[in-house]
Each structure stands twice: as structure tokens, then as C-alpha cells.
Short mmCIF file of C-alpha atoms in Angstrom, two decimals:
data_model
loop_
_atom_site.label_atom_id
_atom_site.label_comp_id
_atom_site.label_asym_id
_atom_site.label_seq_id
_atom_site.Cartn_x
_atom_site.Cartn_y
_atom_site.Cartn_z
CA MET A 1 107.70 101.80 105.02
CA LYS A 2 105.61 100.64 102.06
CA VAL A 3 107.22 100.23 98.63
CA ARG A 4 106.30 98.60 95.32
CA TYR A 5 107.99 95.61 93.69
CA GLN A 6 106.99 95.13 90.05
CA TYR A 7 107.38 91.94 87.98
CA ARG A 8 106.50 90.90 84.44
CA ILE A 9 103.75 88.28 84.17
CA TYR A 10 102.89 86.06 81.21
CA PRO A 11 99.17 85.23 81.00
CA THR A 12 97.83 82.52 78.70
CA PRO A 13 95.48 83.54 75.86
CA GLN A 14 92.50 82.54 78.03
CA GLN A 15 93.84 84.59 80.93
CA VAL A 16 94.42 87.57 78.62
CA LYS A 17 90.74 87.40 77.69
CA GLY A 18 89.78 87.30 81.38
CA LEU A 19 92.08 90.20 82.27
CA ASN A 20 90.73 92.34 79.44
CA GLN A 21 87.20 91.65 80.71
CA LEU A 22 88.30 92.60 84.25
CA PHE A 23 89.92 95.84 83.07
CA GLY A 24 86.74 96.74 81.20
CA CYS A 25 84.58 96.07 84.26
CA CYS A 26 86.84 98.19 86.50
CA ARG A 27 86.78 101.00 83.95
CA VAL A 28 82.97 100.88 83.65
CA VAL A 29 82.47 100.85 87.45
CA TYR A 30 84.82 103.83 87.84
CA ASN A 31 83.10 105.80 85.06
CA ASP A 32 79.61 104.96 86.38
CA ALA A 33 80.57 106.18 89.86
CA LEU A 34 82.05 109.37 88.43
CA ALA A 35 78.91 109.97 86.33
CA ILE A 36 76.73 109.65 89.44
CA VAL A 37 78.85 112.18 91.34
CA ARG A 38 78.81 114.63 88.43
CA SER A 39 75.03 114.35 88.16
CA VAL A 40 74.48 115.47 91.77
CA PRO A 41 72.96 119.01 91.76
CA GLN A 42 75.18 121.78 93.09
CA GLY A 43 74.83 122.25 96.84
CA GLU A 44 73.64 118.71 97.55
CA LYS A 45 75.73 116.10 99.38
CA TRP A 46 77.65 113.59 97.27
CA PRO A 47 77.14 109.85 97.90
CA SER A 48 79.73 108.18 100.12
CA ASN A 49 82.16 105.49 98.97
CA ALA A 50 79.94 102.73 100.42
CA GLU A 51 76.84 104.17 98.71
CA LEU A 52 78.65 104.36 95.38
CA GLN A 53 79.76 100.73 95.65
CA LYS A 54 76.17 99.70 96.34
CA LEU A 55 74.88 101.66 93.32
CA VAL A 56 77.49 100.80 90.67
CA ILE A 57 78.30 97.22 91.77
CA THR A 58 75.65 95.51 93.92
CA GLN A 59 72.54 97.02 92.33
CA ALA A 60 74.09 97.26 88.84
CA LYS A 61 74.63 93.47 88.74
CA LYS A 62 70.86 92.99 88.97
CA THR A 63 70.22 94.99 85.78
CA ALA A 64 70.36 93.62 82.24
CA GLU A 65 72.89 96.29 81.15
CA ARG A 66 75.46 95.46 83.86
CA LYS A 67 74.79 91.82 84.78
CA TRP A 68 78.19 90.82 83.30
CA LEU A 69 79.88 92.53 86.27
CA ALA A 70 79.18 89.30 88.21
CA ASP A 71 81.58 87.40 85.90
CA VAL A 72 84.67 88.98 87.53
CA SER A 73 85.91 89.23 91.12
CA VAL A 74 84.20 91.94 93.19
CA VAL A 75 87.48 92.89 94.94
CA PRO A 76 89.03 94.97 92.10
CA LEU A 77 85.63 96.55 91.40
CA GLN A 78 85.46 97.81 94.99
CA GLN A 79 89.04 99.06 94.73
CA SER A 80 88.14 100.92 91.54
CA VAL A 81 85.49 102.93 93.41
CA GLN A 82 88.03 103.48 96.19
CA ASP A 83 90.44 104.92 93.59
CA LEU A 84 87.79 107.48 92.65
CA SER A 85 87.51 108.54 96.30
CA VAL A 86 91.28 109.02 96.43
CA ALA A 87 91.15 111.05 93.19
CA PHE A 88 88.55 113.39 94.69
CA LYS A 89 90.58 113.66 97.91
CA ASN A 90 93.68 114.67 95.95
CA PHE A 91 91.66 117.19 93.93
CA PHE A 92 90.21 118.97 96.98
CA GLU A 93 93.51 118.94 98.89
CA SER A 94 95.24 120.40 95.83
CA ARG A 95 92.63 123.17 95.59
CA SER A 96 92.95 124.04 99.28
CA GLY A 97 96.77 124.01 99.20
CA LYS A 98 97.22 120.99 101.49
CA ARG A 99 98.73 118.94 98.66
CA LYS A 100 102.12 120.08 97.39
CA GLY A 101 103.24 120.00 93.79
CA SER A 102 101.39 120.80 90.59
CA LYS A 103 97.63 121.27 90.73
CA VAL A 104 95.49 118.13 90.47
CA GLY A 105 92.51 118.43 88.14
CA PHE A 106 88.96 117.15 88.57
CA PRO A 107 88.74 113.35 87.99
CA ARG A 108 88.12 112.39 84.36
CA PHE A 109 86.54 109.35 82.75
CA LYS A 110 88.87 106.43 81.98
CA LYS A 111 89.57 105.49 78.36
CA LYS A 112 89.94 102.08 76.76
CA LEU A 113 93.25 102.72 74.97
CA ASN A 114 95.15 104.08 77.99
CA GLN A 115 97.07 101.96 80.49
CA GLN A 116 94.69 99.58 82.28
CA SER A 117 94.92 98.29 85.87
CA ALA A 118 93.03 96.29 88.49
CA ARG A 119 94.01 96.05 92.17
CA PHE A 120 93.52 93.00 94.39
CA VAL A 121 93.80 93.08 98.19
CA ARG A 122 94.60 90.03 100.34
CA THR A 123 91.11 88.55 99.91
CA GLY A 124 91.53 88.42 96.12
CA PHE A 125 94.99 86.95 95.53
CA SER A 126 97.54 84.52 96.94
CA LEU A 127 101.03 83.24 96.13
CA LYS A 128 101.19 79.53 95.31
CA GLY A 129 104.84 78.59 95.02
CA ASN A 130 106.29 80.60 92.14
CA LYS A 131 102.90 81.53 90.72
CA LEU A 132 100.37 84.26 91.45
CA GLU A 133 96.76 83.18 91.88
CA LEU A 134 93.99 85.72 91.27
CA ALA A 135 90.33 85.30 92.09
CA LYS A 136 88.31 83.96 89.10
CA LEU A 137 91.40 84.17 86.85
CA GLY A 138 93.62 81.29 87.94
CA ARG A 139 97.40 81.07 88.35
CA PHE A 140 99.82 83.30 86.46
CA LYS A 141 103.45 82.74 85.52
CA VAL A 142 105.63 85.47 87.11
CA LYS A 143 109.18 86.43 86.13
CA TRP A 144 110.68 86.76 89.63
CA SER A 145 113.67 89.05 89.03
CA ARG A 146 114.20 89.39 92.82
CA PRO A 147 112.53 87.93 95.91
CA LEU A 148 109.81 89.80 97.78
CA PRO A 149 111.14 91.17 101.12
CA SER A 150 107.84 90.48 102.94
CA GLU A 151 104.25 89.34 102.45
CA PRO A 152 102.48 91.70 100.02
CA SER A 153 99.35 93.51 101.20
CA SER A 154 98.00 94.10 97.67
CA VAL A 155 98.85 93.51 94.03
CA THR A 156 97.95 95.64 91.01
CA ILE A 157 97.77 93.97 87.60
CA ILE A 158 98.83 96.44 84.89
CA ARG A 159 98.57 96.28 81.11
CA ASN A 160 100.62 99.02 79.47
CA THR A 161 99.96 100.56 76.06
CA ALA A 162 102.48 98.16 74.48
CA GLY A 163 100.37 95.16 75.56
CA GLN A 164 102.70 93.94 78.31
CA TYR A 165 101.38 92.72 81.67
CA HIS A 166 102.95 93.40 85.07
CA ALA A 167 102.15 92.60 88.69
CA SER A 168 102.97 95.39 91.15
CA PHE A 169 103.13 94.22 94.80
CA VAL A 170 102.92 96.53 97.82
CA VAL A 171 105.26 95.29 100.58
CA GLU A 172 106.53 96.59 103.91
CA ILE A 173 110.28 97.10 104.34
CA GLY A 174 112.47 98.49 107.11
CA SER A 175 115.18 101.14 106.87
CA ILE A 176 118.72 100.05 105.99
CA ASN A 177 122.11 101.10 107.41
CA ILE A 178 124.87 101.98 104.94
CA GLU A 179 128.05 103.84 105.90
CA PRO A 180 128.45 106.91 103.62
CA LEU A 181 131.72 107.57 101.78
CA ARG A 182 131.34 111.37 101.91
CA PRO A 183 129.53 113.78 104.29
CA SER A 184 127.85 115.70 101.43
CA ILE A 185 127.78 116.30 97.68
CA GLY A 186 126.37 118.98 95.40
CA VAL A 187 124.67 118.02 92.15
CA ASP A 188 124.14 120.38 89.21
CA LEU A 189 121.69 118.91 86.69
CA GLY A 190 122.09 119.72 83.01
CA ILE A 191 121.22 118.65 79.46
CA LYS A 192 124.52 117.77 77.76
CA THR A 193 125.88 116.38 81.03
CA PHE A 194 123.09 114.95 83.17
CA ALA A 195 124.84 115.74 86.46
CA PHE A 196 128.02 117.62 87.35
CA LEU A 197 129.08 116.63 90.88
CA SER A 198 130.95 118.79 93.37
CA THR A 199 133.64 116.09 93.42
CA GLY A 200 134.47 117.04 89.81
CA ASP A 201 132.90 113.89 88.32
CA ARG A 202 130.40 113.99 85.47
CA VAL A 203 127.41 111.70 85.04
CA GLU A 204 126.49 111.31 81.36
CA SER A 205 122.94 110.34 80.44
CA PRO A 206 122.18 107.58 77.89
CA GLY A 207 121.78 108.65 74.30
CA TYR A 208 118.11 108.91 73.31
CA ASN A 209 118.67 110.40 69.83
CA ARG A 210 118.32 107.19 67.80
CA LEU A 211 115.14 106.11 69.57
CA ASP A 212 113.81 109.66 69.39
CA ARG A 213 114.26 109.78 65.60
CA LYS A 214 112.44 106.45 65.18
CA THR A 215 109.65 107.60 67.51
CA ARG A 216 109.09 110.81 65.57
CA ARG A 217 109.06 108.90 62.27
CA PHE A 218 106.37 106.50 63.53
CA GLN A 219 104.36 109.42 64.96
CA ARG A 220 104.25 111.01 61.51
CA LYS A 221 103.25 107.67 59.98
CA LEU A 222 100.50 107.19 62.59
CA ALA A 223 99.07 110.66 61.87
CA ARG A 224 98.63 109.78 58.18
CA GLN A 225 96.85 106.45 58.68
CA VAL A 226 93.10 105.90 58.85
CA LYS A 227 91.66 105.70 62.34
CA GLY A 228 90.33 102.25 63.19
CA SER A 229 92.40 100.45 60.54
CA LYS A 230 94.53 97.41 61.31
CA ARG A 231 97.64 99.05 59.92
CA ARG A 232 97.16 102.04 62.21
CA GLU A 233 96.80 99.74 65.22
CA LYS A 234 100.01 97.94 64.18
CA THR A 235 101.83 101.28 63.95
CA ARG A 236 100.38 102.41 67.31
CA LEU A 237 101.69 99.24 68.96
CA ARG A 238 105.20 99.69 67.48
CA LEU A 239 105.19 103.33 68.60
CA ALA A 240 104.13 102.34 72.11
CA LYS A 241 106.97 99.80 72.31
CA LEU A 242 109.49 102.42 71.19
CA LYS A 243 108.31 104.87 73.84
CA LEU A 244 108.35 102.12 76.45
CA LYS A 245 111.94 101.23 75.54
CA THR A 246 113.01 104.86 75.94
CA ALA A 247 111.19 105.13 79.27
CA ASN A 248 112.78 101.90 80.55
CA ILE A 249 116.31 103.08 79.61
CA ARG A 250 115.69 106.40 81.38
CA LYS A 251 114.17 104.71 84.45
CA ASP A 252 117.07 102.25 84.76
CA PHE A 253 119.63 105.07 84.47
CA LEU A 254 117.86 107.31 87.02
CA HIS A 255 117.45 104.49 89.54
CA LYS A 256 121.12 103.49 89.36
CA THR A 257 122.35 107.10 89.54
CA THR A 258 120.14 108.15 92.46
CA THR A 259 120.88 104.94 94.39
CA GLN A 260 124.62 105.58 94.09
CA LEU A 261 124.22 109.22 95.19
CA ILE A 262 122.18 108.31 98.28
CA HIS A 263 124.31 105.32 99.31
CA GLU A 264 127.66 107.13 98.98
CA ASN A 265 126.72 110.53 100.47
CA GLN A 266 125.10 111.52 103.75
CA VAL A 267 123.68 114.78 102.35
CA VAL A 268 122.74 115.30 98.69
CA VAL A 269 122.13 118.91 97.61
CA LEU A 270 120.00 119.61 94.53
CA GLU A 271 118.67 122.74 92.86
CA ASP A 272 114.95 123.54 92.89
CA LEU A 273 114.38 123.54 89.14
CA ALA A 274 111.12 124.89 87.67
CA VAL A 275 110.92 122.09 85.09
CA LYS A 276 107.34 122.85 84.07
CA ASN A 277 108.24 126.47 83.28
CA MET A 278 111.42 125.45 81.45
CA LEU A 279 109.39 123.19 79.14
CA GLY A 280 107.86 126.38 77.72
CA ASN A 281 111.10 126.84 75.74
CA ARG A 282 110.23 125.17 72.43
CA LYS A 283 113.90 124.72 71.46
CA LEU A 284 114.86 122.89 74.66
CA ALA A 285 111.56 121.26 75.72
CA ARG A 286 112.29 117.86 74.16
CA ALA A 287 115.85 117.70 75.52
CA ILE A 288 114.72 118.75 79.02
CA SER A 289 111.85 116.26 79.17
CA GLU A 290 114.18 113.43 78.08
CA GLN A 291 116.48 113.96 81.09
CA GLY A 292 113.89 113.33 83.82
CA TRP A 293 115.11 115.93 86.34
CA GLY A 294 111.88 115.87 88.33
CA THR A 295 111.95 112.07 88.57
CA ALA A 296 115.58 112.18 89.73
CA ARG A 297 114.67 114.51 92.60
CA THR A 298 111.67 112.38 93.58
CA LEU A 299 113.79 109.21 93.60
CA CYS A 300 116.52 110.85 95.69
CA GLU A 301 114.01 112.00 98.30
CA ALA A 302 112.28 108.61 98.41
CA LYS A 303 115.54 106.64 98.72
CA ALA A 304 116.87 109.00 101.39
CA ASN A 305 113.89 107.99 103.56
CA ARG A 306 114.83 104.30 103.22
CA VAL A 307 118.45 104.73 104.35
CA ASN A 308 119.27 105.89 107.89
CA ASP A 309 121.06 109.26 108.33
CA ARG A 310 120.46 110.42 104.77
CA GLU A 311 119.17 113.86 103.78
CA VAL A 312 118.28 115.65 100.55
CA ARG A 313 118.53 119.45 100.63
CA ILE A 314 117.09 121.74 97.98
CA ILE A 315 118.74 125.04 97.00
CA SER A 316 116.39 127.86 95.97
CA ARG A 317 116.04 128.33 92.23
CA TRP A 318 116.78 132.04 92.74
CA GLU A 319 120.19 131.37 94.33
CA PRO A 320 122.77 132.91 91.89
CA THR A 321 125.14 129.92 91.97
CA SER A 322 126.32 130.49 88.37
CA GLN A 323 127.04 134.19 89.03
CA ILE A 324 129.42 133.85 92.01
CA CYS A 325 133.02 132.63 91.99
CA SER A 326 133.27 129.46 94.08
CA ASP A 327 136.87 130.37 95.07
CA CYS A 328 136.77 134.03 96.14
CA GLY A 329 133.04 134.80 96.26
CA PHE A 330 133.20 137.60 93.67
CA ARG A 331 129.88 138.10 91.82
CA TRP A 332 130.30 138.73 88.09
CA GLY A 333 126.59 138.81 87.26
CA LYS A 334 124.35 137.00 84.82
CA VAL A 335 126.02 135.07 82.00
CA ALA A 336 124.38 133.68 78.85
CA LEU A 337 123.76 129.92 78.71
CA SER A 338 126.06 129.64 75.69
CA VAL A 339 129.05 130.64 77.88
CA ARG A 340 130.40 127.39 79.34
CA SER A 341 133.71 128.65 80.78
CA ILE A 342 134.16 131.72 83.01
CA LEU A 343 137.34 133.55 84.03
CA CYS A 344 136.99 135.32 87.38
CA VAL A 345 138.32 138.90 87.08
CA SER A 346 138.94 139.03 90.84
CA CYS A 347 141.07 135.95 91.55
CA GLY A 348 141.93 134.90 87.99
CA THR A 349 140.53 131.37 88.34
CA GLU A 350 138.94 129.83 85.25
CA HIS A 351 135.77 127.87 86.02
CA ASP A 352 133.64 125.41 84.12
CA ARG A 353 130.13 126.84 84.37
CA ASP A 354 128.51 123.66 85.76
CA GLY A 355 131.48 122.86 87.97
CA ASN A 356 131.39 126.32 89.55
#
């Protein structure tokens, strides 16, 4: 099973200059390849991946407009064209119904201000002691927070919108054996309480209110500033760091929670929530998006595949779990979201809405 291990790297000023040049070259090669595909008349055959690499890399280096492509390693440039092929594959599989999940749109041109990345395969990188060596870029200092479980097959260098650099390694791992504490558990996801468990325990999510207020304040400030000014760029960077901090807190919480659920329970039962539709509620959209319900489900399913004898089951979103008494089975019907406690008229048991 292939997984990713990500580490923070600290390039020198000279290496930062080289990485920025590499990101620009990868972005240009990707956009040139996409422009060629879009220019093909309707009904005619599109160029293959090998033909695109020849056009936007090999032949482009011989022109005056793209001769600077020779200054960087050819490996990430080839991988950039390969990424375009994968994007088209996902688009057509999504249109035909072979790909599950939300619909994938037609590939778009890459922008300079978004997150930047460049991928190296085994021919373009190596590990020299505690440092990472990249072709034509030298050795990088890596913050090894944990050891790699096996030899990596590729590494992706990422620069996020906050200006931080990371190395994401793809490694092969085997499944692990952990004895579960319980045969199964039901999980009801919510806003005020992130998860109400069938054991009666509650999992509270971190508070995002303070960071959210600061983020909204800087967003208003950014909207008033002149585009292209140094002060606007300074505000954009502070805003990006705030959003990154919120995302890191959420990611850390979701990873720890889902790991505990999978390790302690043989079967984890979740509800099939229509998160995208629920975000249409303007009053609850921000609170729902902060919780990361979709990410929690994805992490549970991925971690269940890594541990032997683990399973994640999904209950239909149309199952009336909040309308039926969990003790006697009496159905009292639909109840408003504001009602948090329900008294069953059949057996007289008082239920917490989420607990029921």
C-alpha cells in the first residue's frame, strides 16, 4: 500500500531562487501542453503524452522563448505533463460515471499565486544521510519528524501560499495488526459536538472562533488594499498563514480522532452526509465547513484499509435515525433541529437527540 510522508524543508536563499524557477518551468510546461490540447479542432485526435513532452519540452528548449527550460531538471517537467494526462483521465472518467464523488471539471491553466509543486522520481532525487538531494538544486535540510518506513519511489516539493516548503515522499507500507477494544461503534457527526459516539462519549472539536475572527478581519483589509502593492502582499501572506494555522489544527484533530476510532473498533459506522448540499445553508455553511466531516470519512476509510480486520460502514442519509426511539423502536416523526432532547411517548425514555 502506497502512502505519503510529508516533512518541512528549509532551503537556502539560493535554493529558494532555484525552486521558484523550477515551479515556474513546471507551470509553463503544463499550461503549454494544455493550450496545445485545447487548440486541437473538434473531432481530431489529441496528441499523446509522449508527443506532448516532445513538443513542450524537447522542441521548446530549442526556441528563444523557452530555452530557459534547460536550466532545470527535465524529470519534474516530464512529470508535469504526466499530471495533465491524469487530469484528463479523471475528467473523462467523471463524465462517464466511472469515477465516484463530485464531478471533476475540465483541466484549467495553473496560476502563479496558487500552491506550487514539482515531482521528482527516483532518477531525480536521492537521500544523502539526513539531507535530500535534488537534481540541479543541491542538498536540502529536512526536518525529519519521523523515519521513513521504506525507500521512497518519488518526492514532491511543495510551496504553499504561506511561503513554506515541504517534501512529500511516496513510500510502500504493509498492513498492521491491532487488536480492537470493541466490535463496533456508531458515530453521529455534528456541529456543536463534533462526534457523539454510541458508547455515550462526546468528541469536541477545537475552537476555531478566534482564528476565524482574525481571518475575516484580514480578508476585509485585503479587499480594501490596492492590487500589486507591497502592503497588500504583506496582508495576503499574513492571511495565508492564518488559514494555514486553522487547517493544521483541523488536520491534526481529524487525524488523531480517526486513528483512535479505527484502532479501537473493528467496525465504524458513519452517516452518509450530503455536505455539499448542506453548505447551501448560508447560516450554517461556515460552521459546517470548519468541521471537516468529509475529510473525517475519507480518513476513516483510508486508515481502515491499513489495519487488518477493520471496516467502515455508511448508513443511508435517508435513514430516519433521529425519528425512531432507540429503546422501543417507536417512530415519532420529524423533529426540528432546535429540539435537542426528545421524550418518547411510547416507552417514556428521554433521549439526547445525537445520542439517540
